[in-house]
């Protein structure tokens, strides 16, 4: 059947505009144009042409099953919930849901073809009589990922149920229109858009998707309304200014901008094409920092230290040390790189499902393959009492099937081979990460201090650069605030970041350190947390009991950190970060350091309490503390300490450029509603004499999550499990007010 787009001759666009659109994107839209034709025309299904599915009855039934019968809870995914909602649904309703799923996922650039097909087939599995996907539909679903389409906002994938509700509501509206109105909308893209807007509460991401699929000659392949507005605003000077901020005006402006750019373009383009993007997004010319989950910089990994057994009682040590390797058994697993997670390893080790204790085996196998890194240090042991070698890992893990045993191998440069008495009893596991046990690592390293100097270690991996621009992309403060904070740290050397919960104090402290160092170098950053029992002995140095019943003088983290900084170039800054700095007894913890940390006392020596040694805090050491202004249980810092620290107030950054950019990328109306509600809540908190600005809700509660999906379920959890309990604490003596604002936050989610 002829697709809608092929029948739109009355819509007048220049040949330059037509040829400026990438062919692959036009093809993508025209492929499913047949579905749109039936939606706006005879109502028949593409998957089962004998059935009419684009009807008011089918749309009303689908809407009711999804919207009026929500499956609440986070223990099931959206597809599991849809399975329940479609149970025993009429044939036309199941087919309608399947074709809407096809439409919403067809233009996703990163969606895998197998995933798109699996989702459609999952919906179709609810049919009483199965259908076979035609060769045409199979071709649509087989389009390789990355070839065309758009990258949606982060909430798009998780908002399938909202998309079904909106689309069903539009079909109801469309079916209620007189035929002349429908015919006008079929011929005029702006009339079609207006009917979509008039159908009910707008859901811009799915509306923009269907607009593009229906009329790719008029609309851009962009689902995000915020992104459309941002591009339009950045290029409005090409068309003598924007004409309005409503969806119709923005899309008309984008079409006019494309016409203006098409005259100079020599090849088809979209708005992210090099040479085009820079016109509306000057920041795109900057070097982007490496991204990790959640969209933030991955923390650089420090060197790890491992205790390792080369076979029972070091039975394989002769071969391993001679050949420069370390290896582990569990040969029946074959290549460890094929196991995606620990559970897969557990299942392979326990195929009968006996639920035996395999924790240590699973952990050792997983860590050997995935956690050990080039540059890590390994201590080889024999039994519990003897160290037989020390080495540096110099290769990734590999599988050597030709070996008779111990087929999982890494190359190691063994710097020391011999016999040393282990300090105490070693653990009996095959592999143990001992990095966090600093005293233990130091005692093992001390075994080799009298040995010949080992060969230079392998060159470390390059350290990523980090600067002011990278900081401002990640930390939601203004450029002016950064300059003031940077200057304060440089001048005072000791600064406390103070603010309410959720403003990103700890996150900002690490990023500030990297920005001032000019590199994301974790070896020059140390972090501790104070608590009510923290002492000078924990922080600086003190005597600790030994297994033999005596005491030994042990250096604390600040002492060791200062010695590391002192050994380095004085011009290379080091940062010692103290979380919850006001939870500790500062005079008790700092002792004589209260004088030595002052900026003008740096380099001046003072005899230490526990050691006959003159100690000075190096000039290149900076101290960053974090203080929660909303903690009722904490006393204020004494004036002596306040004089030694600069104080920088951090406030919620919902209106900062960084957070606004995150909102644009997310393009989720629920997030937008919740941000608006929290801004109003913060005004109420600031006006409350018993609370004030120091108790405001910070932006970190709604920042891009790093370890979970950024969807509506996550927002619901933030409200119910984080914000509402916080309000109950704030207004513990005004439960009615806490309940009022709790309901307003919940209402923002609907």
Short mmCIF file of C-alpha atoms in Angstrom, two decimals, residues 69-285:
data_model
loop_
_atom_site.label_atom_id
_atom_site.label_comp_id
_atom_site.label_asym_id
_atom_site.label_seq_id
_atom_site.Cartn_x
_atom_site.Cartn_y
_atom_site.Cartn_z
CA UNK A 69 -4.99 -1.29 35.64
CA UNK A 70 -1.40 -0.34 36.59
CA UNK A 71 0.85 -3.09 37.93
CA UNK A 72 2.56 -1.35 40.83
CA UNK A 73 5.99 -2.23 42.18
CA UNK A 74 9.64 -2.35 41.16
CA UNK A 75 10.02 -6.14 41.32
CA UNK A 76 8.84 -6.51 37.71
CA UNK A 77 9.96 -4.86 34.50
CA UNK A 78 7.67 -2.99 32.13
CA UNK A 79 7.40 -5.96 29.76
CA UNK A 80 6.40 -8.28 32.60
CA UNK A 81 3.73 -5.78 33.61
CA UNK A 82 2.47 -5.50 30.02
CA UNK A 83 2.19 -9.30 29.89
CA UNK A 84 -0.23 -9.16 32.80
CA UNK A 85 -2.18 -6.25 31.34
CA UNK A 86 -2.63 -8.03 27.98
CA UNK A 87 -3.69 -11.33 29.51
CA UNK A 88 -6.85 -12.57 27.72
CA UNK A 89 -7.03 -9.33 25.68
CA UNK A 90 -9.05 -9.35 22.44
CA UNK A 91 -7.10 -10.04 19.27
CA UNK A 92 -7.38 -6.49 17.94
CA UNK A 93 -6.04 -5.07 21.23
CA UNK A 94 -2.97 -7.33 21.20
CA UNK A 95 -2.26 -6.46 17.56
CA UNK A 96 -2.69 -2.75 18.31
CA UNK A 97 -0.20 -2.98 21.17
CA UNK A 98 2.26 -4.90 18.97
CA UNK A 99 2.15 -2.33 16.15
CA UNK A 100 2.58 0.55 18.59
CA UNK A 101 5.61 -1.23 20.05
CA UNK A 102 6.91 -1.64 16.50
CA UNK A 103 6.47 2.08 15.79
CA UNK A 104 8.05 3.31 19.03
CA UNK A 105 11.16 1.13 18.66
CA UNK A 106 11.66 1.19 14.89
CA UNK A 107 13.50 4.57 14.78
CA UNK A 108 15.83 3.92 17.74
CA UNK A 109 19.37 4.09 16.41
CA UNK A 110 21.00 1.91 19.08
CA UNK A 111 18.24 -0.72 19.38
CA UNK A 112 19.44 -4.16 18.31
CA UNK A 113 17.35 -5.86 15.62
CA UNK A 114 16.96 -8.99 17.75
CA UNK A 115 15.65 -6.85 20.62
CA UNK A 116 13.14 -5.01 18.44
CA UNK A 117 11.85 -8.28 17.01
CA UNK A 118 11.73 -9.98 20.42
CA UNK A 119 9.60 -7.17 21.85
CA UNK A 120 7.07 -7.36 19.02
CA UNK A 121 6.93 -11.16 19.23
CA UNK A 122 6.51 -11.00 23.01
CA UNK A 123 3.38 -8.91 22.60
CA UNK A 124 2.10 -11.15 19.82
CA UNK A 125 2.51 -14.21 22.06
CA UNK A 126 -0.76 -13.14 23.72
CA UNK A 127 -2.76 -13.88 20.55
CA UNK A 128 -5.17 -16.81 20.59
CA UNK A 129 -4.19 -17.55 16.98
CA UNK A 130 -0.53 -16.77 16.20
CA UNK A 131 0.57 -14.67 13.24
CA UNK A 132 3.72 -15.08 11.20
CA UNK A 133 5.69 -11.91 10.58
CA UNK A 134 5.77 -11.16 6.89
CA UNK A 135 9.00 -10.83 4.94
CA UNK A 136 8.40 -7.07 4.73
CA UNK A 137 7.99 -6.62 8.47
CA UNK A 138 10.96 -8.92 9.09
CA UNK A 139 13.05 -6.66 6.87
CA UNK A 140 12.01 -3.62 8.93
CA UNK A 141 12.96 -5.37 12.15
CA UNK A 142 16.29 -6.59 10.77
CA UNK A 143 17.75 -3.10 10.25
CA UNK A 144 21.24 -3.12 11.86
CA UNK A 145 21.74 -0.96 14.93
CA UNK A 146 23.55 2.32 14.41
CA UNK A 147 22.53 2.82 10.79
CA UNK A 148 19.77 5.42 11.15
CA UNK A 149 17.26 6.94 13.54
CA UNK A 150 17.72 8.89 16.75
CA UNK A 151 19.04 8.41 20.28
CA UNK A 152 16.09 9.08 22.60
CA UNK A 153 16.11 10.70 26.01
CA UNK A 154 17.05 8.31 28.79
CA UNK A 155 13.45 7.85 29.90
CA UNK A 156 12.13 6.82 26.48
CA UNK A 157 12.94 3.12 26.72
CA UNK A 158 11.38 2.79 30.16
CA UNK A 159 8.22 4.76 29.29
CA UNK A 160 6.58 2.16 27.06
CA UNK A 161 3.39 2.10 29.13
CA UNK A 162 3.06 5.90 28.91
CA UNK A 163 3.58 5.72 25.16
CA UNK A 164 0.82 3.14 24.79
CA UNK A 165 -1.56 5.31 26.82
CA UNK A 166 -0.81 8.42 24.74
CA UNK A 167 -1.04 6.62 21.41
CA UNK A 168 -4.32 4.95 22.35
CA UNK A 169 -5.70 8.33 23.42
CA UNK A 170 -4.68 9.84 20.08
CA UNK A 171 -6.41 7.02 18.18
CA UNK A 172 -9.58 7.69 20.20
CA UNK A 173 -9.35 11.38 19.31
CA UNK A 174 -8.66 10.61 15.64
CA UNK A 175 -11.61 8.25 15.35
CA UNK A 176 -13.87 10.95 16.73
CA UNK A 177 -12.92 13.53 14.10
CA UNK A 178 -15.14 14.22 11.07
CA UNK A 179 -13.76 12.84 7.82
CA UNK A 180 -12.97 16.29 6.39
CA UNK A 181 -10.77 17.08 9.40
CA UNK A 182 -8.94 13.77 9.04
CA UNK A 183 -8.40 14.31 5.33
CA UNK A 184 -6.98 17.78 5.98
CA UNK A 185 -4.59 16.32 8.58
CA UNK A 186 -3.46 13.59 6.17
CA UNK A 187 -2.44 16.24 3.65
CA UNK A 188 -0.99 18.90 5.97
CA UNK A 189 1.71 17.93 8.49
CA UNK A 190 0.92 20.94 10.68
CA UNK A 191 -2.75 19.96 10.88
CA UNK A 192 -1.69 16.42 11.78
CA UNK A 193 0.60 17.75 14.50
CA UNK A 194 -2.18 19.96 15.87
CA UNK A 195 -4.58 17.00 16.06
CA UNK A 196 -1.94 15.10 18.03
CA UNK A 197 -1.58 18.05 20.40
CA UNK A 198 -5.35 18.38 20.74
CA UNK A 199 -5.85 14.71 21.56
CA UNK A 200 -5.12 15.11 25.28
CA UNK A 201 -2.20 15.55 27.67
CA UNK A 202 0.90 15.79 25.52
CA UNK A 203 3.65 13.17 25.67
CA UNK A 204 6.20 14.89 23.49
CA UNK A 205 8.70 12.05 23.00
CA UNK A 206 6.27 9.56 21.44
CA UNK A 207 4.43 12.36 19.60
CA UNK A 208 7.68 13.56 18.04
CA UNK A 209 8.47 9.97 17.08
CA UNK A 210 5.14 9.41 15.31
CA UNK A 211 5.33 12.85 13.65
CA UNK A 212 8.68 11.96 12.14
CA UNK A 213 7.53 8.52 10.99
CA UNK A 214 4.38 10.00 9.44
CA UNK A 215 5.97 13.07 7.82
CA UNK A 216 9.78 12.80 7.60
CA UNK A 217 9.61 15.52 4.95
CA UNK A 218 8.49 18.02 7.61
CA UNK A 219 9.73 16.80 10.99
CA UNK A 220 13.21 16.01 12.27
CA UNK A 221 14.12 12.58 13.72
CA UNK A 222 14.40 13.98 17.25
CA UNK A 223 12.22 12.69 20.10
CA UNK A 224 13.29 15.21 22.73
CA UNK A 225 11.26 18.42 22.86
CA UNK A 226 14.02 20.08 24.88
CA UNK A 227 16.63 19.12 22.32
CA UNK A 228 14.51 20.52 19.51
CA UNK A 229 14.19 23.79 21.39
CA UNK A 230 17.92 23.89 22.12
CA UNK A 231 18.85 23.37 18.45
CA UNK A 232 16.27 25.91 17.32
CA UNK A 233 17.52 28.49 19.82
CA UNK A 234 21.13 27.90 18.78
CA UNK A 235 20.33 28.45 15.11
CA UNK A 236 17.52 31.01 15.37
CA UNK A 237 19.80 33.68 13.92
CA UNK A 238 19.64 31.81 10.59
CA UNK A 239 15.94 32.65 10.25
CA UNK A 240 15.79 36.10 11.86
CA UNK A 241 14.79 34.75 15.25
CA UNK A 242 12.41 32.26 16.82
CA UNK A 243 8.68 32.70 16.28
CA UNK A 244 7.49 30.99 19.48
CA UNK A 245 8.17 28.28 22.03
CA UNK A 246 5.15 26.03 21.40
CA UNK A 247 5.79 22.69 19.62
CA UNK A 248 4.36 23.85 16.29
CA UNK A 249 6.51 27.00 16.21
CA UNK A 250 9.66 25.09 17.12
CA UNK A 251 9.12 22.47 14.41
CA UNK A 252 8.29 25.12 11.81
CA UNK A 253 11.44 26.99 12.81
CA UNK A 254 13.53 23.83 12.47
CA UNK A 255 12.19 23.28 8.96
CA UNK A 256 13.05 26.89 8.05
CA UNK A 257 16.52 26.46 9.55
CA UNK A 258 17.06 23.32 7.49
CA UNK A 259 16.07 25.28 4.37
CA UNK A 260 18.53 28.04 5.29
CA UNK A 261 21.38 25.56 5.85
CA UNK A 262 20.55 23.42 2.82
CA UNK A 263 21.68 26.11 0.39
CA UNK A 264 25.28 25.83 1.65
CA UNK A 265 25.31 22.08 2.29
CA UNK A 266 26.98 19.87 -0.29
CA UNK A 267 25.76 16.58 1.23
CA UNK A 268 22.70 15.46 3.23
CA UNK A 269 22.89 16.31 6.93
CA UNK A 270 21.19 16.03 10.27
CA UNK A 271 21.78 18.43 13.14
CA UNK A 272 24.62 16.34 14.60
CA UNK A 273 26.57 16.21 11.36
CA UNK A 274 30.10 17.63 11.85
CA UNK A 275 30.08 21.22 10.70
CA UNK A 276 26.38 21.57 11.57
CA UNK A 277 26.44 20.68 15.25
CA UNK A 278 29.12 23.23 16.02
CA UNK A 279 26.78 25.96 14.78
CA UNK A 280 24.27 25.38 17.62
CA UNK A 281 26.45 23.57 20.19
CA UNK A 282 29.83 25.32 20.49
CA UNK A 283 30.73 23.07 23.44
CA UNK A 284 30.85 20.08 21.06
CA UNK A 285 34.24 21.27 19.83
#
